CSV table of C-alpha atoms and ligand atoms in Angstrom, one decimal:
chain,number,residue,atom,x,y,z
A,1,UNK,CA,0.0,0.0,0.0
A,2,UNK,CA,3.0,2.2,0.9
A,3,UNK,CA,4.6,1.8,-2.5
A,4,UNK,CA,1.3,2.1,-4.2
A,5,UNK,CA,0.6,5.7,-2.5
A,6,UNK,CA,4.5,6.4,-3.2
A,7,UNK,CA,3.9,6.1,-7.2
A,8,UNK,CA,0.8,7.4,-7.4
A,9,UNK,CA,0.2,10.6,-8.6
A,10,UNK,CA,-1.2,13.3,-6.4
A,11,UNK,CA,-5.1,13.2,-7.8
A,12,UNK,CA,-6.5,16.1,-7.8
A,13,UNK,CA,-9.6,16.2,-4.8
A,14,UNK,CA,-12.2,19.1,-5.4
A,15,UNK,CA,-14.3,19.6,-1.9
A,16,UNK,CA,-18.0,20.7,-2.4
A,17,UNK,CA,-19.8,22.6,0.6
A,18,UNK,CA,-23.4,22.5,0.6
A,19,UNK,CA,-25.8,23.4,3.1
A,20,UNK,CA,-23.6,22.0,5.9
A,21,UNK,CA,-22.2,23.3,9.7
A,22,UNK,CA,-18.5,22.8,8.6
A,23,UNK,CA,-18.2,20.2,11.5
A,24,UNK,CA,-17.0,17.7,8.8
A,25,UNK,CA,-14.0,20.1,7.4
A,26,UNK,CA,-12.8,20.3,11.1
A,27,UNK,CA,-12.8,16.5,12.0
A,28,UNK,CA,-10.5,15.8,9.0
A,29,UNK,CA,-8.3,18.7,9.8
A,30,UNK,CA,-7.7,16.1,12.9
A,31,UNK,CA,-7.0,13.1,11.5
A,32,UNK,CA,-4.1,11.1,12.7
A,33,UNK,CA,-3.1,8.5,9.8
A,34,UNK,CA,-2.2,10.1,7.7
A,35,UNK,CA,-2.2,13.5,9.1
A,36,UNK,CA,-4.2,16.6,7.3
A,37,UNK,CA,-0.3,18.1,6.0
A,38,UNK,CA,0.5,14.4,5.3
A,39,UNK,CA,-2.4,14.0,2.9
A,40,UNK,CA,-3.0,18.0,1.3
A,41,UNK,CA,0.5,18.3,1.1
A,42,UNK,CA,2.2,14.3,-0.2
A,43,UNK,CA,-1.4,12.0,-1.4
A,44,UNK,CA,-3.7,14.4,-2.8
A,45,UNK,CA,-3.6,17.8,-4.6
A,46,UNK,CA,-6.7,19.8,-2.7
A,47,UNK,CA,-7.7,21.6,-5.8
A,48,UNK,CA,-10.9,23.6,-4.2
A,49,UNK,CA,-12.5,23.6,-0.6
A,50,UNK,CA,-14.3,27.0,0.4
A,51,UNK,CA,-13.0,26.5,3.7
A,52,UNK,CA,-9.3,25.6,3.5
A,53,UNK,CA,-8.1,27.0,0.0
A,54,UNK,CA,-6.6,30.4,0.0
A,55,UNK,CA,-8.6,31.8,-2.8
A,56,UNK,CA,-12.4,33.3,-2.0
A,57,UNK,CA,-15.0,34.7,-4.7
A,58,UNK,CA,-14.6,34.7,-8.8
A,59,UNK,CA,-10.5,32.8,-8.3
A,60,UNK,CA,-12.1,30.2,-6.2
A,61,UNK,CA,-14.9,29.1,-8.6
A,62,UNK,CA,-12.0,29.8,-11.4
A,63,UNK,CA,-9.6,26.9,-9.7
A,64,UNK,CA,-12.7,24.9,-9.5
A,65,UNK,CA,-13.8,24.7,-12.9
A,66,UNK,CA,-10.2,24.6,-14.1
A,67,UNK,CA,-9.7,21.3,-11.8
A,68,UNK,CA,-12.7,19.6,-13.3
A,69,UNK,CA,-11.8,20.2,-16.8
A,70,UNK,CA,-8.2,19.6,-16.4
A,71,UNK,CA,-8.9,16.5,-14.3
A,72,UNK,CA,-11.8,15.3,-16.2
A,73,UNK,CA,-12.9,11.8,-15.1
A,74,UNK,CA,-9.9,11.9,-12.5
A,75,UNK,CA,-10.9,13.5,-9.7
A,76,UNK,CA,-12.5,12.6,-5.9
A,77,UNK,CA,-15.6,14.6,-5.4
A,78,UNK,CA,-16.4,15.2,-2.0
A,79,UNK,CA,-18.9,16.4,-0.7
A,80,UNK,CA,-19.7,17.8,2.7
A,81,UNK,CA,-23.7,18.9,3.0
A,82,UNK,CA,-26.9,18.5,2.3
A,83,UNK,CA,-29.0,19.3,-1.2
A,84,UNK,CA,-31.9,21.6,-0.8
A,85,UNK,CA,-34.8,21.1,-3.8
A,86,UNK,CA,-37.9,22.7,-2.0
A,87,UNK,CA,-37.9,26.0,-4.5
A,88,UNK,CA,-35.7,25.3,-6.7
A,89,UNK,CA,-33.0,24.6,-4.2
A,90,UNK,CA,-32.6,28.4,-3.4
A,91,UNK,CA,-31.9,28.0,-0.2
A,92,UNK,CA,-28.2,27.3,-1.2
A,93,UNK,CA,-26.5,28.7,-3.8
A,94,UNK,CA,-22.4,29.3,-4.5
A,95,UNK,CA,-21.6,31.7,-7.2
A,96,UNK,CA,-25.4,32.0,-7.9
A,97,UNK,CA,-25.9,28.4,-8.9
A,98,UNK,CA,-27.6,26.0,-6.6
A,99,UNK,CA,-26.8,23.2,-5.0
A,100,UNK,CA,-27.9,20.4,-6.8
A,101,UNK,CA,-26.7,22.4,-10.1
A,102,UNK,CA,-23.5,22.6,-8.7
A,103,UNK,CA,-23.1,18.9,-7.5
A,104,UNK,CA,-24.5,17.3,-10.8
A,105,UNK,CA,-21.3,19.0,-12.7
A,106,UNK,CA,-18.9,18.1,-10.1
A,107,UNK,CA,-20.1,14.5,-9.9
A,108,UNK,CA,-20.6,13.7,-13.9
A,109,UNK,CA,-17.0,14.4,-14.6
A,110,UNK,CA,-15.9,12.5,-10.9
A,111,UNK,CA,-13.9,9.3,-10.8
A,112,UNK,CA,-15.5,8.7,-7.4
A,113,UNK,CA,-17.7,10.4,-5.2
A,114,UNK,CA,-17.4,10.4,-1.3
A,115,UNK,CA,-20.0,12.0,0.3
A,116,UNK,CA,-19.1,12.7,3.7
A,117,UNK,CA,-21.2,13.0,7.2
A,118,UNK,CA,-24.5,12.6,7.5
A,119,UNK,CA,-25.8,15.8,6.0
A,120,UNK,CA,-24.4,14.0,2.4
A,121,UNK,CA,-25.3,11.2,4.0
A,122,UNK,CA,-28.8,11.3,4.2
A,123,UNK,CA,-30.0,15.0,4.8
A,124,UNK,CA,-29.0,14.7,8.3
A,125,UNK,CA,-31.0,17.6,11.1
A,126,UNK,CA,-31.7,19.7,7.9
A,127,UNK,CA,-34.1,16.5,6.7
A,128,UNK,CA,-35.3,15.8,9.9
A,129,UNK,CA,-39.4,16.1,9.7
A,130,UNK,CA,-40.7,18.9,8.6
A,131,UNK,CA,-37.6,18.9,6.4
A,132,UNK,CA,-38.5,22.6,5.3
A,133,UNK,CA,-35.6,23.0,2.9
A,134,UNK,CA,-36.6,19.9,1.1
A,135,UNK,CA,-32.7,18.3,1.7
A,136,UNK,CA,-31.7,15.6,0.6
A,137,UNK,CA,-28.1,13.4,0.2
A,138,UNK,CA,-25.5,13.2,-2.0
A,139,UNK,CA,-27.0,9.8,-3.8
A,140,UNK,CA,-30.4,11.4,-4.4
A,141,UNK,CA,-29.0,13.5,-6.8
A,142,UNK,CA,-26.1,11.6,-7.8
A,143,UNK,CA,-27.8,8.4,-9.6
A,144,UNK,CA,-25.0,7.7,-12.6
A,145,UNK,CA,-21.8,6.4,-10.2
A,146,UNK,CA,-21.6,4.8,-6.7
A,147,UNK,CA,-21.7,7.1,-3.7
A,148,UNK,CA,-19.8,5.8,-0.6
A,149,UNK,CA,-21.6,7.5,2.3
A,150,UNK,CA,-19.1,7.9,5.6
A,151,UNK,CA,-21.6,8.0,8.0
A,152,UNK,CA,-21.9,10.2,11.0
A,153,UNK,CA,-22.2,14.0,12.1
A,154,UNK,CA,-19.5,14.3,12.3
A,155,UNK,CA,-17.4,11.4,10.8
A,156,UNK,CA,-14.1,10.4,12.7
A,157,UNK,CA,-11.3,11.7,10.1
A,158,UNK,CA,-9.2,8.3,10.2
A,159,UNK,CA,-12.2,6.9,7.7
A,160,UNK,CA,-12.3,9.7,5.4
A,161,UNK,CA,-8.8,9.0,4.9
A,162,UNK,CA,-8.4,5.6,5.0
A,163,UNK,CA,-11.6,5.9,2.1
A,164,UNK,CA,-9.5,8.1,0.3
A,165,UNK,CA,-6.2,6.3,0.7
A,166,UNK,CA,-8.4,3.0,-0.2
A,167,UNK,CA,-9.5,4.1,-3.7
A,168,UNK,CA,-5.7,5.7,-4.5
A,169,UNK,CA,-4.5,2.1,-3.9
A,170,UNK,CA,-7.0,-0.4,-5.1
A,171,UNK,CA,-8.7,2.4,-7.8
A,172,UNK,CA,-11.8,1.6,-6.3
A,173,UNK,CA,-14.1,2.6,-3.7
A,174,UNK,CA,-14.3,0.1,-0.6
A,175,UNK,CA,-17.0,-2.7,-0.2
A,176,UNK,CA,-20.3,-1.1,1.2
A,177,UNK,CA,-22.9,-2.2,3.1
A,178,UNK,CA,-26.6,-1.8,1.8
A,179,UNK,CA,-26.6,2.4,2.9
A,180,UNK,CA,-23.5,2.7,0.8
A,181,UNK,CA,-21.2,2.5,4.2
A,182,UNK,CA,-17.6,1.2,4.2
A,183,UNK,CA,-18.1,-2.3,5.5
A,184,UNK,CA,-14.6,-1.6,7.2
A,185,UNK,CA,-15.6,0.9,9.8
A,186,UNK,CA,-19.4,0.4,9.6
A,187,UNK,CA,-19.6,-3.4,9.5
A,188,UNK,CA,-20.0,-3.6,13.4
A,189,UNK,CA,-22.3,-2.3,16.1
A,190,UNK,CA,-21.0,-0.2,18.6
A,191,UNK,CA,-22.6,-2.5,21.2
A,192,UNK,CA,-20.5,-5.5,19.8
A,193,UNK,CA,-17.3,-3.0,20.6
A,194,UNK,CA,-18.3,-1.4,23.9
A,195,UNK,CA,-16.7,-1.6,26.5
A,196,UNK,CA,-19.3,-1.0,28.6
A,197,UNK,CA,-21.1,-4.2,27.2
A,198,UNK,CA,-19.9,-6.7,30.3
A,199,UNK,CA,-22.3,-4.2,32.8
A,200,UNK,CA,-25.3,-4.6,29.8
A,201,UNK,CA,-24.7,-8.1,30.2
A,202,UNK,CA,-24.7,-8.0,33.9
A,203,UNK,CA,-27.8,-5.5,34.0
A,204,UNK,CA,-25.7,-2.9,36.1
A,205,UNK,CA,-27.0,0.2,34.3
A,206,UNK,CA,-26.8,4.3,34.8
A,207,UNK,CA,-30.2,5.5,36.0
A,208,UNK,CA,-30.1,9.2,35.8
A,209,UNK,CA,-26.2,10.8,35.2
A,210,UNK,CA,-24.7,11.8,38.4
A,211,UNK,CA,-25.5,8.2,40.1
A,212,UNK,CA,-23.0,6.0,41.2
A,213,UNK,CA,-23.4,3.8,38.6
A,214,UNK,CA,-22.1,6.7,36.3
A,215,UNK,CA,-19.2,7.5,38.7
A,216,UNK,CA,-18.4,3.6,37.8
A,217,UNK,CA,-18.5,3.4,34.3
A,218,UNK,CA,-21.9,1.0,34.0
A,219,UNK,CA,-24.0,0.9,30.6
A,220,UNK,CA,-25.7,3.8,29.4
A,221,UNK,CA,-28.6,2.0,27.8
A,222,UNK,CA,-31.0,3.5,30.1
A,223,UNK,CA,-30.0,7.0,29.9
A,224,UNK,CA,-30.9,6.9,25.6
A,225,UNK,CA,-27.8,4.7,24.5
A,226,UNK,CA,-28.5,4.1,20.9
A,227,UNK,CA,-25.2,1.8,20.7
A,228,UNK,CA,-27.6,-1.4,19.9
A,229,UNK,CA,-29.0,-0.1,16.9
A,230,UNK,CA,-26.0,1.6,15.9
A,231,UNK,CA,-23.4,0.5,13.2
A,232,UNK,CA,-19.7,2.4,13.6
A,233,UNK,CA,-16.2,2.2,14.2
A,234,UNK,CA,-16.3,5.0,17.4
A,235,UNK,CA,-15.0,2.3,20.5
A,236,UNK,CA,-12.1,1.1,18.2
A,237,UNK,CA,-10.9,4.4,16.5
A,238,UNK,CA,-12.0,6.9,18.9
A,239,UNK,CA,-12.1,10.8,18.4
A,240,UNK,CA,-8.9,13.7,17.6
A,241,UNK,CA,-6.2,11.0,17.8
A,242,UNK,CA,-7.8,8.4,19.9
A,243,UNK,CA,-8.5,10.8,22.9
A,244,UNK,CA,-12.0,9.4,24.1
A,245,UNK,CA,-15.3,9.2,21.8
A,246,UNK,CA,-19.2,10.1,23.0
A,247,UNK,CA,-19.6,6.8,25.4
A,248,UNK,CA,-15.8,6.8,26.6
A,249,UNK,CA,-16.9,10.3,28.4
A,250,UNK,CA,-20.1,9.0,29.6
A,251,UNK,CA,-22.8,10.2,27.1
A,252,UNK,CA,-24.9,7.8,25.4
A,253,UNK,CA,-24.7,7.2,21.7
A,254,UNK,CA,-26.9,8.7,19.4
A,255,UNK,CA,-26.9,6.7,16.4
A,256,UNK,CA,-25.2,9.5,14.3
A,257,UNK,CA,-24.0,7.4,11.9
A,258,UNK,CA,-27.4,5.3,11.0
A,259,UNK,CA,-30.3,7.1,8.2
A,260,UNK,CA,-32.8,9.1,9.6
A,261,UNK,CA,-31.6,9.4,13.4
A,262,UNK,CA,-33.6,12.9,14.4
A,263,UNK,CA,-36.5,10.9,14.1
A,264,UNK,CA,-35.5,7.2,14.7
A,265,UNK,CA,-33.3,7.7,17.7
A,266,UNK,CA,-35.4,11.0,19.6
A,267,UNK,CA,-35.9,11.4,22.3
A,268,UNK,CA,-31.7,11.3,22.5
A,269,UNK,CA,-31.9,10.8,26.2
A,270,UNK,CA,-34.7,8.3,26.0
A,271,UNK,CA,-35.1,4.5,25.5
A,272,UNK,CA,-34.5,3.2,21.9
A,273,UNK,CA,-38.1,2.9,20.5
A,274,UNK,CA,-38.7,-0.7,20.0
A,275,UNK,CA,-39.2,0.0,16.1
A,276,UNK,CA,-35.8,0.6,15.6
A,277,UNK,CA,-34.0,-1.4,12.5
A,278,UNK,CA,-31.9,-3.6,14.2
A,279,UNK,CA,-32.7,-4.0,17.7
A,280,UNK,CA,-33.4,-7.2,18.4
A,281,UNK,CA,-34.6,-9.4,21.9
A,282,UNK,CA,-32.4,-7.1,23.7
A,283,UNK,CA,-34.3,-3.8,23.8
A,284,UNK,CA,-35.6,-4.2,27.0
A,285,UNK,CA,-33.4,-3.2,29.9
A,286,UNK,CA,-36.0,-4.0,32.5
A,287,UNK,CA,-36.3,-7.4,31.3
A,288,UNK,CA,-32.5,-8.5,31.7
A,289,UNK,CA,-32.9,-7.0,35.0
A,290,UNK,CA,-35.5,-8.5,36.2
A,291,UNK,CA,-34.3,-11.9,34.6
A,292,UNK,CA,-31.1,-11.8,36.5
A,293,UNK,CA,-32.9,-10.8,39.7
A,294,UNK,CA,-35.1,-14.2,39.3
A,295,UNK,CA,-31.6,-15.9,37.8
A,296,UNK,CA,-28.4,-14.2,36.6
A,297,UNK,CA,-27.5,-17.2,34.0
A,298,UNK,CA,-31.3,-16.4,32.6
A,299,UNK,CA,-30.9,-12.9,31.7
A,300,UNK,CA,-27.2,-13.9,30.6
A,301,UNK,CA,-28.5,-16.2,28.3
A,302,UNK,CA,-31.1,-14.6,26.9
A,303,UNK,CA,-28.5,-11.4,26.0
A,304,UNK,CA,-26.2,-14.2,24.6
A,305,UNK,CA,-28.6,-15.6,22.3
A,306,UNK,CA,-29.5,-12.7,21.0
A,307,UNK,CA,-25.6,-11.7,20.9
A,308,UNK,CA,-25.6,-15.1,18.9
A,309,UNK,CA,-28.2,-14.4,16.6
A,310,UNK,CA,-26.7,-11.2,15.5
A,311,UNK,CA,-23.4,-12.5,15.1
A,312,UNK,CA,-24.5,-15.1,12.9
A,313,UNK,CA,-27.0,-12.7,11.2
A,314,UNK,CA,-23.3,-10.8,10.5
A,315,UNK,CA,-21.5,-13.5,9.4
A,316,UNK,CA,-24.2,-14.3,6.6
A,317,UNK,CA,-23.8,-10.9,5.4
A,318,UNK,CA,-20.4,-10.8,5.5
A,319,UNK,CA,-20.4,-14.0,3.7
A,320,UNK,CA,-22.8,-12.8,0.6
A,321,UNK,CA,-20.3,-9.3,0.2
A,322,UNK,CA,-17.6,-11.7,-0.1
A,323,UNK,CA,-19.4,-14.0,-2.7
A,324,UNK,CA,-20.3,-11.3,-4.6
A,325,UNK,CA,-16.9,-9.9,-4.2
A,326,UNK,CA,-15.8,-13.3,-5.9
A,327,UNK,CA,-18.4,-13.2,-8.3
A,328,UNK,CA,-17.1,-9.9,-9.5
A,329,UNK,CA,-13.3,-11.2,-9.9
A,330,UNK,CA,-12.3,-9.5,-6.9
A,331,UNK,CA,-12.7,-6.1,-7.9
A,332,UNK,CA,-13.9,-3.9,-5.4
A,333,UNK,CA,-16.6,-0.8,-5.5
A,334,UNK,CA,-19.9,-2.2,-5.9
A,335,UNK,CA,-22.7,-1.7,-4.1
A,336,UNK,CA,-23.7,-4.6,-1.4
A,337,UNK,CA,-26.6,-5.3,-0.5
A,338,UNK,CA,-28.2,-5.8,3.4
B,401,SF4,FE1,-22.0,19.5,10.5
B,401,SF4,FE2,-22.8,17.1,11.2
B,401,SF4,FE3,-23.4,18.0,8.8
B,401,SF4,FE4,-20.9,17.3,9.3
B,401,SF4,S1,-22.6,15.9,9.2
B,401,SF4,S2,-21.6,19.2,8.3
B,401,SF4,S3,-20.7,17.9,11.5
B,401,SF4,S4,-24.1,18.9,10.8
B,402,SF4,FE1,-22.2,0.3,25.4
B,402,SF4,FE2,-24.5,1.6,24.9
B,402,SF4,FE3,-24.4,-1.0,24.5
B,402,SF4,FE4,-24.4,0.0,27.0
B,402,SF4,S1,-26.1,0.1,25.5
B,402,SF4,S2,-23.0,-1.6,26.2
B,402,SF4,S3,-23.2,1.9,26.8
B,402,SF4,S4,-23.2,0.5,23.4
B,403,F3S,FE1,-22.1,9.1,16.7
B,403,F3S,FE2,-22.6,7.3,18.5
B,403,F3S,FE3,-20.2,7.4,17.6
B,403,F3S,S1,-23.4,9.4,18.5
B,403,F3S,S2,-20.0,9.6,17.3
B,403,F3S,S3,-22.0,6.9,16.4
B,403,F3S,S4,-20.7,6.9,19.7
């Protein structure tokens, strides 16, 4: 991989900013490996980004049409934000041209696209019902050429990278999962990787967030932890150079990474909803609880088999992406299916 990156040309990346917080530009300015000056300065040529090029106004949207037509069906397009279509998708324009204008240009001339966060995702708060701005992702518009979606609001840097230093080695976006998601960092549930799981599984959990339990470390399922419907790489990778992530300081997830989760996963500080994709036997709390009051081994066993059923529920999956990875002669960039 290192002699791949080493002979590579720098490809040129062109950044698009939509309606977006610019939360995303500053969790890759911290990524770790390789570093923001590693990558801008030695993998990639960062031909435009609003945010971290030089050039404002008329030069800016000069560099960025020169990229695209000197890099024609070269370049990365990513894309931070969401796409607004209620009226015409005025409610964001660059250089008076929306949007969606904007990003159908970008991507037709793309060799990949990577939208990234969960505004590009998805939408993200801006989609959440009423939706008023009518957003929508990257892959709404985008319907021509695979979309690899790094989930979360924000992302953690390390996979934005790693996506990007993926397709410069292997020319070719990473296997997905059925949301478009890297199967590498979103193939596993944070509740799988917690390491608050052994107090889940022996029903020690925080009641309200100044108990003792909380001083201890026990699970956070019952203060709104949406880790078991939850698919990300945050135990493993952690935050700014593996300083601590959302659970690690003693907040609960909230499902940033999965579709939809203003709606799916409110109230933040409540109970998963038992519709929640994913959640399995396991929702209830109270019911582990009480089974290990009547019998520890009950409630253990219960968790267990439904630990089981997941895991084997995973395995199939995996086991069809790599079939169809065989199927395709080993080339990568397709999208799986769920
Ligand atoms: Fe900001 Fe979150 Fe959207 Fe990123 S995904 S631009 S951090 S609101
Ligand atoms: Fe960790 Fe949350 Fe699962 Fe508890 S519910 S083990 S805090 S992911
Ligand atoms: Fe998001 Fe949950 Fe990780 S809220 S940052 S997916 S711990």
């Amino acid at each position: 991989m290192a002699k791949a990156l080493q002979t590579a040309k720098r490809p040129a990346v062109l950044w698009l900013q939509l309606q977006e917080c610019t939360g995303c530009v500053e969790t890759v300015i911290r990524t770790a490996e390789p570093t923001i000056g590693d990558l801008v300065l030695d993998v990639i040529s960062l031909d435009y980004s609003h945010t971290l090029m030089a050039a404002a106004g008329s030069a800016a949207e000069a560099a960025f049409q020169k990229s695209m037509h000197d890099n024609a069906g070269k370049y990365v397009l990513i894309v931070t934000g969401s796409v607004p279509l209620k009226e015409d998708g005025i409610y964001l324009t660059v250089g008076g041209r929306t949007g969606r204008e904007l990003l159908r240009e970008a991507a037709d001339g793309a060799a990949a696209v990577i939208a990234l966060g969960a505004c590009a995702h998805w939408g993200n708060v801006q989609a959440a019902n009423p939706n008023p701005t009518g957003a929508v992702g990257v892959s709404e518009i985008v319907t021509n050429k695979p979309v690899v979606n790094i989930a979360g609001c924000p992302p953690i840097a390390d996979v934005v990278t790693a996506t990007i230093v993926h397709f410069l080695t292997f020319n070719a976006l990473p296997e997905m999962d059925g949301d478009g998601r890297p199967l590498f960092a979103y193939g596993k549930r944070i509740h799988d990787q917690c390491p608050r799981r052994a107090h889940f599984d022996a029903g020690q959990y925080v009641e309200v967030f100044d108990d003792e339990a909380a001083r201890k470390g026990w699970c956070l399922y019952k203060v709104g932890c949406k880790g078991p419907a939850t698919y990300s790489p945050c135990p493993i990778i952690e935050w700014n150079t593996r300083t601590s992530w959302p659970i690690g300081a003693g907040h609960p997830c909230l499902g940033c990474t999965e579709r939809g989760f203003w709606d799916t996963m409110t109230p933040f500080y409540g109970r998963l909803p038992a519709d929640v994709v994913g959640l399995g036997v396991e929702r209830y709390a109270d019911t582990i609880g009480a089974a290990l009051a009547a019998g520890a081994v009950a409630g253990v066993a219960a968790h267990a088999v439904a630990t089981g059923v997941h895991q084997t529920r995973e395995r199939r999956r995996l086991a069809v992406v790599e079939a169809q990875k065989d199927q395709q002669g080993g080339e990568g960039g397709s999208h799986g299916q769920d």
